Coordinates of C-alpha atoms and ligand atoms in Angstrom, one line a residue:
X1 CA -17.2 -54.0 26.1
X2 CA -17.8 -55.3 29.5
X3 CA -16.6 -58.8 30.8
X4 CA -20.1 -60.5 29.6
X5 CA -20.0 -59.3 26.3
X6 CA -16.2 -60.4 25.9
X7 CA -17.2 -64.0 27.3
X8 CA -20.1 -64.2 24.7
X9 CA -17.5 -63.2 21.9
X10 CA -15.5 -65.8 22.9
X11 CA -18.0 -68.5 22.9
X12 CA -19.8 -67.3 19.7
X13 CA -16.4 -68.1 17.8
X14 CA -16.2 -71.5 19.3
X15 CA -13.7 -70.8 21.7
X16 CA -13.5 -71.6 25.5
X17 CA -11.2 -70.0 28.2
X18 CA -9.6 -72.2 31.0
X19 CA -10.6 -70.9 34.6
X20 CA -7.0 -69.1 35.1
X21 CA -7.8 -67.1 31.6
X22 CA -11.3 -66.5 32.9
X23 CA -9.8 -64.7 35.8
X24 CA -7.2 -62.9 33.8
X25 CA -9.7 -61.6 31.6
X26 CA -11.0 -59.4 34.4
X27 CA -7.8 -57.3 34.4
X28 CA -7.8 -56.6 30.8
X29 CA -8.6 -53.2 29.9
X30 CA -9.0 -52.9 26.4
X31 CA -11.2 -56.1 26.0
X32 CA -12.7 -55.4 22.4
X33 CA -9.0 -55.4 21.1
X34 CA -8.2 -58.6 23.0
X35 CA -10.8 -60.5 21.5
X36 CA -10.0 -59.4 17.9
X37 CA -6.6 -60.8 18.2
X38 CA -7.8 -64.1 19.8
X39 CA -10.1 -64.7 16.9
X40 CA -7.4 -63.7 14.3
X41 CA -5.1 -66.3 16.2
X42 CA -7.7 -68.8 15.5
X43 CA -7.5 -70.6 19.5
X44 CA -10.1 -73.1 20.5
X45 CA -9.2 -73.4 24.2
X46 CA -7.7 -70.2 25.5
X47 CA -5.1 -70.8 28.4
X48 CA -4.0 -68.2 30.8
X49 CA -0.4 -68.3 29.0
X50 CA -2.0 -67.7 25.7
X51 CA -3.8 -64.9 27.1
X52 CA -1.0 -63.4 28.8
X53 CA 1.1 -63.7 25.1
X54 CA -1.8 -61.9 23.4
X55 CA -1.8 -59.1 26.2
X56 CA 2.0 -58.5 25.8
X57 CA 1.8 -58.5 22.1
X58 CA -1.0 -56.5 22.0
X59 CA 1.0 -53.6 24.4
X60 CA 3.9 -53.7 22.2
X61 CA 1.8 -52.3 19.6
X62 CA 2.3 -48.5 19.9
X63 CA -0.6 -46.4 20.2
X64 CA -1.3 -44.4 17.1
X65 CA 0.4 -41.2 17.0
X66 CA -2.2 -38.3 17.2
X67 CA -0.9 -35.5 15.3
X68 CA -1.2 -32.6 17.6
X69 CA -1.4 -29.7 15.3
X70 CA -0.9 -26.6 17.0
X71 CA -3.9 -24.0 16.1
X72 CA -2.3 -21.0 15.3
X73 CA -4.1 -19.0 18.4
X74 CA -3.2 -15.4 17.1
X75 CA -6.4 -14.1 16.3
X76 CA -5.3 -10.4 16.0
X77 CA -8.5 -7.9 17.2
X78 CA -7.1 -5.0 15.0
X79 CA -7.9 -7.2 11.8
X80 CA -11.8 -6.9 12.5
X81 CA -11.5 -3.3 12.2
X82 CA -11.0 -0.7 8.9
X83 CA -8.7 1.9 8.6
X84 CA -9.8 5.2 10.3
X85 CA -7.0 7.5 9.1
X86 CA -7.3 11.5 8.4
X87 CA -4.2 13.1 7.1
X88 CA -3.9 16.9 6.6
X89 CA -2.2 17.7 3.3
X90 CA -2.5 21.4 4.1
X91 CA -0.2 21.0 6.9
X92 CA 2.3 18.9 5.3
X93 CA 5.0 20.3 2.9
X94 CA 4.6 17.6 0.3
X95 CA 3.7 19.4 -3.1
X96 CA 3.1 22.8 -1.0
X97 CA 6.7 24.3 -1.3
X98 CA 6.7 27.7 -2.7
X99 CA 9.9 28.9 -1.4
X100 CA 12.0 30.8 -3.8
X101 CA 15.0 31.6 -1.8
X102 CA 14.4 35.6 -1.9
X103 CA 14.9 37.6 1.0
X104 CA 11.0 38.2 0.9
X105 CA 10.5 34.6 1.9
X106 CA 12.8 35.3 4.9
X107 CA 10.4 38.1 6.0
X108 CA 7.2 36.4 5.1
X109 CA 8.1 33.2 7.0
X110 CA 9.2 35.4 10.3
X111 CA 5.8 37.2 10.2
X112 CA 4.0 34.2 9.7
X113 CA 5.6 32.6 12.7
X114 CA 5.1 35.8 14.8
X115 CA 1.5 36.1 13.9
X116 CA 0.4 32.8 14.4
X117 CA 2.1 32.7 17.6
X118 CA 0.9 36.2 18.5
X119 CA -2.6 34.9 18.1
X120 CA -2.1 32.1 20.8
X121 CA -0.4 34.6 23.2
X122 CA -3.2 37.2 22.8
X123 CA -5.8 34.9 24.2
X124 CA -4.2 34.8 27.5
X125 CA -6.6 36.7 30.1
X126 CA -5.0 39.4 31.6
X127 CA -6.0 42.7 33.3
X128 CA -3.5 45.2 31.8
X129 CA -3.8 45.7 28.0
X130 CA -1.4 43.9 25.3
X131 CA 0.1 46.8 23.3
X132 CA 2.7 47.2 20.1
X133 CA 6.1 47.9 21.0
X134 CA 5.8 51.4 19.4
X135 CA 3.4 52.6 22.0
X136 CA 5.7 52.1 25.0
X137 CA 6.8 55.6 25.0
X138 CA 3.3 56.6 25.3
X139 CA 2.9 54.1 28.4
X140 CA 5.6 55.5 30.9
X141 CA 5.0 54.4 34.5
X142 CA 2.1 51.8 33.6
X143 CA 1.8 48.1 33.3
X144 CA 1.5 46.7 30.0
X145 CA 1.7 43.4 28.1
X146 CA 4.0 43.1 25.0
X147 CA 4.4 40.3 22.7
X148 CA 7.6 40.2 20.8
X149 CA 10.4 37.5 19.2
X150 CA 13.5 37.4 21.1
X151 CA 16.6 38.5 19.0
X152 CA 19.3 38.9 21.7
X153 CA 19.7 37.8 25.3
X154 CA 22.5 39.0 27.4
X155 CA 23.6 39.9 31.3
X156 CA 23.9 43.4 32.3
X157 CA 26.8 44.9 34.1
X158 CA 24.8 44.8 37.2
X159 CA 23.8 40.9 36.8
X160 CA 20.1 41.8 35.5
X161 CA 18.8 39.6 32.4
X162 CA 18.4 41.9 29.2
X163 CA 16.5 40.5 26.0
X164 CA 15.9 42.0 23.0
X165 CA 12.6 41.6 21.5
X166 CA 10.8 42.6 18.0
X167 CA 7.3 42.8 17.0
X168 CA 6.1 43.8 13.2
X169 CA 7.2 47.4 13.3
X170 CA 9.5 48.0 16.2
X171 CA 12.3 46.6 18.4
X172 CA 12.7 47.1 22.5
X173 CA 14.7 46.5 25.6
X174 CA 13.0 43.8 28.2
X175 CA 14.6 43.4 31.8
X176 CA 14.5 40.9 34.5
X177 CA 15.6 42.0 37.6
X178 CA 18.3 39.9 39.5
X179 CA 16.2 41.0 42.7
X180 CA 13.0 39.6 41.3
X181 CA 14.0 35.8 42.0
X182 CA 10.6 34.4 40.0
X183 CA 11.1 36.3 37.0
X184 CA 14.7 35.8 36.7
X185 CA 14.5 32.0 37.3
X186 CA 11.9 32.0 34.4
X187 CA 14.4 33.9 32.3
X188 CA 16.7 31.3 32.1
X189 CA 14.2 29.5 29.9
X190 CA 14.4 31.9 27.3
X191 CA 15.8 30.9 24.1
X192 CA 16.9 33.1 21.0
X193 CA 13.5 33.5 18.5
X194 CA 11.5 32.6 21.3
X195 CA 8.0 34.4 20.9
X196 CA 6.9 35.5 24.3
X197 CA 4.3 37.8 26.2
X198 CA 5.8 40.1 28.9
X199 CA 3.9 41.6 31.4
X200 CA 5.5 44.2 33.5
X201 CA 6.1 48.1 34.0
X202 CA 7.4 50.7 31.1
X203 CA 10.2 53.1 32.4
X204 CA 11.7 55.2 29.7
X205 CA 10.7 53.0 26.8
X206 CA 12.1 49.7 28.5
X207 CA 9.7 47.2 30.0
X208 CA 10.9 45.6 33.4
X209 CA 9.1 42.2 33.3
X210 CA 7.1 40.8 36.3
X211 CA 6.1 38.0 34.5
X212 CA 7.1 35.9 31.2
X213 CA 4.3 33.7 29.2
X214 CA 5.2 31.1 26.7
X215 CA 2.3 30.2 24.3
X216 CA 2.3 26.5 25.7
X217 CA -1.1 24.1 25.2
X218 CA -4.1 24.5 27.4
X219 CA -3.7 22.8 31.0
X220 CA -7.1 21.5 31.3
X221 CA -7.0 18.4 29.0
X222 CA -7.7 14.8 29.5
X223 CA -5.5 12.1 27.7
X224 CA -7.7 10.5 25.1
X225 CA -9.3 7.2 25.1
X226 CA -11.5 5.4 22.4
X227 CA -13.8 2.4 22.7
X228 CA -12.1 0.0 20.2
X229 CA -9.1 -2.1 21.8
X230 CA -6.5 -0.7 18.8
X231 CA -3.1 0.3 19.3
X232 CA -0.4 2.2 17.5
X233 CA 3.5 1.3 17.7
X234 CA 6.1 3.9 17.3
X235 CA 9.3 3.3 15.4
X236 CA 12.2 5.5 14.2
X237 CA 15.8 5.8 13.2
X238 CA 16.1 2.1 11.8
X239 CA 19.0 3.3 9.7
X240 CA 18.9 0.4 7.2
X241 CA 22.2 0.3 5.5
X242 CA 24.3 0.9 8.1
X243 CA 26.6 -1.8 9.3
X244 CA 24.9 -1.1 13.0
X245 CA 21.4 -1.6 11.9
X246 CA 20.1 -4.4 14.3
X247 CA 18.0 -6.3 11.8
X248 CA 18.1 -9.4 13.6
X249 CA 16.3 -7.5 16.6
X250 CA 13.9 -5.6 14.0
X251 CA 12.9 -9.1 12.8
X252 CA 12.0 -10.3 16.2
X253 CA 9.7 -7.3 16.3
X254 CA 8.2 -8.2 13.0
X255 CA 7.7 -11.8 13.8
X256 CA 6.1 -10.4 17.1
X257 CA 3.6 -8.3 15.5
X258 CA 2.6 -11.4 13.4
X259 CA 1.9 -13.1 16.6
X260 CA 4.8 -15.1 17.4
X261 CA 6.0 -14.4 20.8
X262 CA 4.9 -13.6 24.0
X263 CA 1.9 -11.2 24.5
X264 CA -0.1 -11.8 21.4
X265 CA -3.1 -10.2 22.8
X266 CA -1.0 -6.9 22.7
X267 CA 0.4 -7.5 19.4
X268 CA -2.9 -8.2 17.8
X269 CA -4.3 -4.8 18.9
X270 CA -1.7 -3.1 16.6
X271 CA -3.4 -1.4 13.6
X272 CA -0.9 1.2 12.8
X273 CA 2.8 1.7 13.1
X274 CA 4.1 5.2 12.6
X275 CA 8.0 5.6 11.8
X276 CA 9.5 9.3 12.4
X277 CA 12.4 9.2 10.2
X278 CA 16.0 8.0 9.6
X279 CA 14.4 5.0 7.7
X280 CA 18.1 4.5 6.3
X281 CA 21.2 5.5 6.8
X282 CA 21.6 7.1 3.4
X283 CA 24.8 8.1 1.5
X284 CA 27.0 11.0 2.0
X285 CA 25.2 12.4 5.0
X286 CA 28.4 12.8 7.1
X287 CA 32.3 12.6 6.0
X288 CA 33.5 9.1 5.7
X289 CA 30.0 7.4 6.1
X290 CA 30.6 4.9 3.2
X291 CA 33.2 3.2 6.2
X292 CA 29.9 2.6 8.1
X293 CA 27.8 1.2 5.3
X294 CA 27.1 -2.3 4.6
X295 CA 24.8 -1.2 1.7
X296 CA 26.3 1.8 -0.4
X297 CA 23.2 2.0 -3.0
X298 CA 20.3 4.1 -1.6
X299 CA 17.7 2.4 -3.8
X300 CA 18.9 -0.9 -2.2
X301 CA 18.6 0.9 1.4
X302 CA 15.2 1.6 0.6
X303 CA 14.6 -1.7 -1.1
X304 CA 15.6 -3.9 2.0
X305 CA 13.2 -1.6 4.1
X306 CA 10.3 -2.4 1.9
X307 CA 11.3 -6.1 1.9
X308 CA 11.0 -5.6 5.7
X309 CA 7.8 -3.8 5.5
X310 CA 6.4 -6.8 3.5
X311 CA 6.1 -8.8 6.6
X312 CA 3.8 -6.5 8.4
X313 CA 0.2 -7.9 8.0
X314 CA -2.0 -5.8 5.6
X315 CA -4.4 -5.1 8.3
X316 CA -1.8 -2.8 9.3
X317 CA -1.0 0.7 8.0
X318 CA 2.5 1.9 8.5
X319 CA 3.1 5.7 8.3
X320 CA 6.5 6.6 7.2
X321 CA 7.8 10.6 7.8
X322 CA 11.5 11.1 6.9
X323 CA 14.5 12.3 8.7
X324 CA 17.7 13.9 8.1
X325 CA 19.5 10.5 6.9
X326 CA 16.6 10.2 4.1
X327 CA 16.6 10.8 0.6
X328 CA 14.8 14.0 0.6
X329 CA 15.8 17.6 1.1
X330 CA 17.5 18.0 4.4
X331 CA 16.0 21.3 5.2
X332 CA 13.0 21.5 7.2
X333 CA 10.0 21.3 6.4
X334 CA 10.6 17.7 4.7
X335 CA 8.3 16.6 2.1
X336 CA 7.3 13.0 1.9
X337 CA 9.6 10.5 0.5
X338 CA 9.0 9.8 -3.2
X339 CA 7.1 6.7 -4.7
X340 CA 10.2 5.5 -6.4
X341 CA 11.8 5.0 -3.3
X342 CA 8.9 3.9 -1.1
X343 CA 6.0 2.3 -2.9
X344 CA 2.8 0.7 -2.4
X345 CA 2.9 -0.6 1.4
X346 CA 3.7 2.5 3.3
X347 CA 1.7 5.8 3.8
X348 CA 4.1 8.5 3.2
X349 CA 3.9 11.8 4.6
X350 CA 6.4 14.6 5.4
X351 CA 8.2 16.0 8.6
X352 CA 6.3 17.7 10.3
X353 CA 3.0 15.7 9.4
X354 CA -0.3 15.8 11.1
X355 CA -2.5 12.7 11.0
X356 CA -5.5 11.4 13.0
X357 CA -5.4 7.6 13.8
X358 CA -8.8 6.6 15.4
X359 CA -9.4 10.1 16.2
X360 CA -5.8 10.5 18.0
X361 CA -4.4 13.4 16.2
X362 CA -0.4 12.8 16.0
X363 CA 1.9 15.5 15.1
X364 CA 5.0 13.4 13.7
X365 CA 8.4 15.1 13.4
X366 CA 11.7 13.8 13.1
X367 CA 13.3 16.0 15.6
X368 CA 16.4 17.6 14.2
X369 CA 15.8 20.7 16.5
X370 CA 16.0 18.4 19.6
X371 CA 19.9 18.9 19.5
X372 CA 19.5 22.8 19.6
X373 CA 16.8 23.1 22.3
X374 CA 19.0 20.9 24.1
X375 CA 21.9 22.5 24.0
X376 CA 20.4 25.9 25.0
X377 CA 18.3 24.8 28.2
X378 CA 19.8 23.8 31.4
X379 CA 16.7 21.5 32.2
X380 CA 17.5 19.6 28.9
X381 CA 19.9 16.6 28.2
X382 CA 20.2 13.7 25.7
X383 CA 18.9 11.1 28.1
X384 CA 15.8 12.2 28.5
X385 CA 14.4 13.4 25.0
X386 CA 10.7 13.8 26.3
X387 CA 11.8 17.0 28.2
X388 CA 13.0 18.9 25.5
X389 CA 10.1 18.0 23.3
X390 CA 7.9 19.2 26.1
X391 CA 9.8 22.5 25.5
X392 CA 8.7 22.4 22.1
X393 CA 5.2 22.0 22.9
X394 CA 5.4 25.0 25.3
X395 CA 7.0 27.2 22.7
X396 CA 4.2 25.7 20.2
X397 CA 7.2 25.3 17.4
X398 CA 8.8 22.3 16.4
X399 CA 12.1 24.2 15.6
X400 CA 12.1 27.5 17.7
X401 CA 15.6 28.5 17.4
X402 CA 16.1 29.5 13.8
X403 CA 19.5 29.0 11.9
X404 CA 20.9 25.6 13.9
X405 CA 19.3 23.0 12.0
X406 CA 18.5 24.0 8.1
X407 CA 14.9 25.4 7.7
X408 CA 13.6 26.7 4.3
X409 CA 11.8 30.0 4.7
X410 CA 8.3 28.8 3.4
X411 CA 5.4 31.7 3.5
X412 CA 3.8 30.1 6.2
X413 CA 5.7 28.3 9.0
X414 CA 4.8 24.5 8.8
X415 CA 6.8 23.9 12.2
X416 CA 4.2 26.2 14.1
X417 CA 2.1 23.8 16.2
X418 CA -1.3 25.4 15.6
X419 CA -3.6 22.7 17.2
X420 CA -3.1 20.5 20.0
X421 CA -1.9 17.0 19.3
X422 CA -2.9 13.9 21.3
X423 CA 0.5 12.2 20.5
X424 CA 3.7 14.1 19.7
X425 CA 6.1 11.3 17.9
X426 CA 9.5 12.0 17.3
X427 CA 13.0 10.4 17.0
X428 CA 16.5 11.5 15.8
X429 CA 18.2 11.2 19.2
X430 CA 18.0 7.5 19.4
X431 CA 17.1 7.5 23.0
X432 CA 13.4 6.1 24.2
X433 CA 11.5 8.7 26.5
X434 CA 7.8 9.2 27.3
X435 CA 5.8 11.4 29.3
X436 CA 2.2 12.7 29.7
X437 CA 2.1 16.6 29.2
X438 CA -1.2 18.2 29.6
X439 CA -3.1 15.0 28.2
X440 CA -0.6 14.8 25.2
X441 CA 1.6 11.8 24.7
X442 CA 5.2 12.5 24.3
X443 CA 6.8 9.7 22.4
X444 CA 10.3 9.4 21.5
X445 CA 10.8 6.0 19.7
X446 CA 14.5 5.7 20.1
X447 CA 16.3 3.4 17.4
X448 CA 17.2 -0.1 16.0
X449 CA 20.9 1.0 15.5
X450 CA 23.6 0.3 17.7
X451 CA 25.7 2.7 19.1
X452 CA 27.8 4.7 16.9
X453 CA 31.0 6.4 16.7
X454 CA 29.5 9.6 16.6
X455 CA 27.5 8.6 19.9
X456 CA 30.3 7.4 21.6
X457 CA 32.4 10.6 21.1
X458 CA 29.1 12.6 22.0
X459 CA 29.1 10.4 25.2
X460 CA 25.4 9.5 24.0
X461 CA 24.0 6.2 25.1
X462 CA 21.0 4.9 22.9
X463 CA 18.2 2.6 23.9
X464 CA 18.1 0.2 20.8
X465 CA 15.3 -2.3 20.0
X466 CA 12.6 -1.0 22.7
X467 CA 9.2 -0.1 20.7
X468 CA 6.4 2.0 22.5
X469 CA 3.2 1.2 21.8
X470 CA -0.1 3.4 22.6
X471 CA -3.2 1.4 23.9
X472 CA -5.7 3.6 22.6
X473 CA -8.6 2.3 25.0
X474 CA -6.9 3.1 28.1
X475 CA -4.6 5.5 26.6
X476 CA -1.8 3.9 28.3
X477 CA 1.8 3.6 26.8
X478 CA 3.6 0.6 27.3
X479 CA 6.9 -0.7 25.6
X480 CA 8.3 -3.9 24.4
X481 CA 11.8 -5.1 24.0
X482 CA 13.2 -6.8 21.1
X483 CA 16.9 -6.7 22.3
X484 CA 18.9 -9.0 24.8
X485 CA 22.2 -7.8 26.4
X486 CA 22.5 -4.6 25.2
X487 CA 23.5 -2.2 28.0
X488 CA 25.8 1.0 26.9
X489 CA 25.7 2.4 30.3
Ligands
LIG1 FE1 18.8 8.6 13.6
LIG2 FE1 18.2 11.8 12.8

């Protein structure tokens, strides 16, 4: 309402303004409201003072509160996509265990492992022929290549390194001379039960090695990417039921994926969560474990886990693989957790298991064998789990050293890595570690358990509450921290 309209409104109601009041009206901002008040008060002559009191009264009236409802700005892109998952039931021990514990089972298991690894090594191009061990005697003074499993490794009196290898029929000795620095350095990386290709010259039925080849994965591979802007989050070693399970921090993670927190865009990309074992702390896993438990019933431990999973939106698929603390057989390969313990919400798979998520081939394995590979190789320790994980890939076997962690001799070696994964996801050592090795993402997803007494005694320093995330559009791995002030270093 402008000034003229205001004056007209006054006159129309039979009211008159004094000259001072007329000047004051120029300063009034909301003339319409003032006019309403003047009409309501029933003035005939409006003085400057009348107008001032009306204005003062009007200013006392609080502005009507505009309810500011914060629109939930979380619009997860992952919600717009259907799941794109492929599982490989024949590569998972679940429902496939045929082991009867007979001696023949061990023979079949080792034969399977030898033949599968041999087929990978045999593809290596070389000028010299690959022969069987029983042909050595006929090849004196010639160059050959041999494939065999290492059954012994020792130093000779002269300081050379001797390994004894075995193929399907025969055993022989291979010597790495100390004077040959290259091969001698490589020999440091040999662990028991390694299946290797040796190249060298034959002398009296013994091979003097010049080269050692591990089966490994191909060099020329680019990391995979996809068009869809989706992501996978990786978890392991929650140890639900333990006094040291970091429930508060885990709930922060759950809040975050529900869009409550910073970096909503990243949270909204998460379409899958892979959990690689030690879901719960279990019961009777080690002596006096009950002292470390807050929940002493295995069903209740999984019940708490399932309650936590209920907080995950339905457009996210959670894949659960067991570990050595979980309620399935301890020996590997481990079958999936039974439906009585985990039902409905999660996709349960064995350890190891293979699963494609949006075409990203995942190899998921808890990592029991990491302890033995770390203690056997000089370049490995518990601070960088990605290094021993790469060593497993080089050997194309998730548990190359037999007997250090229990293995069931199935008719084929489920721990053999027969395909090339885009992602190798493990846990067990409670330490985050990432690498990109020949196009394969190496991811150890750490833990949500505080430092245990065992880890204090061993000098291991965990990295709890850090979640790695693979952004599949860019092929980048990032991580989010859900813990503050924890530093065991
Ligand atoms: Fe664990
Ligand atoms: Fe574990």
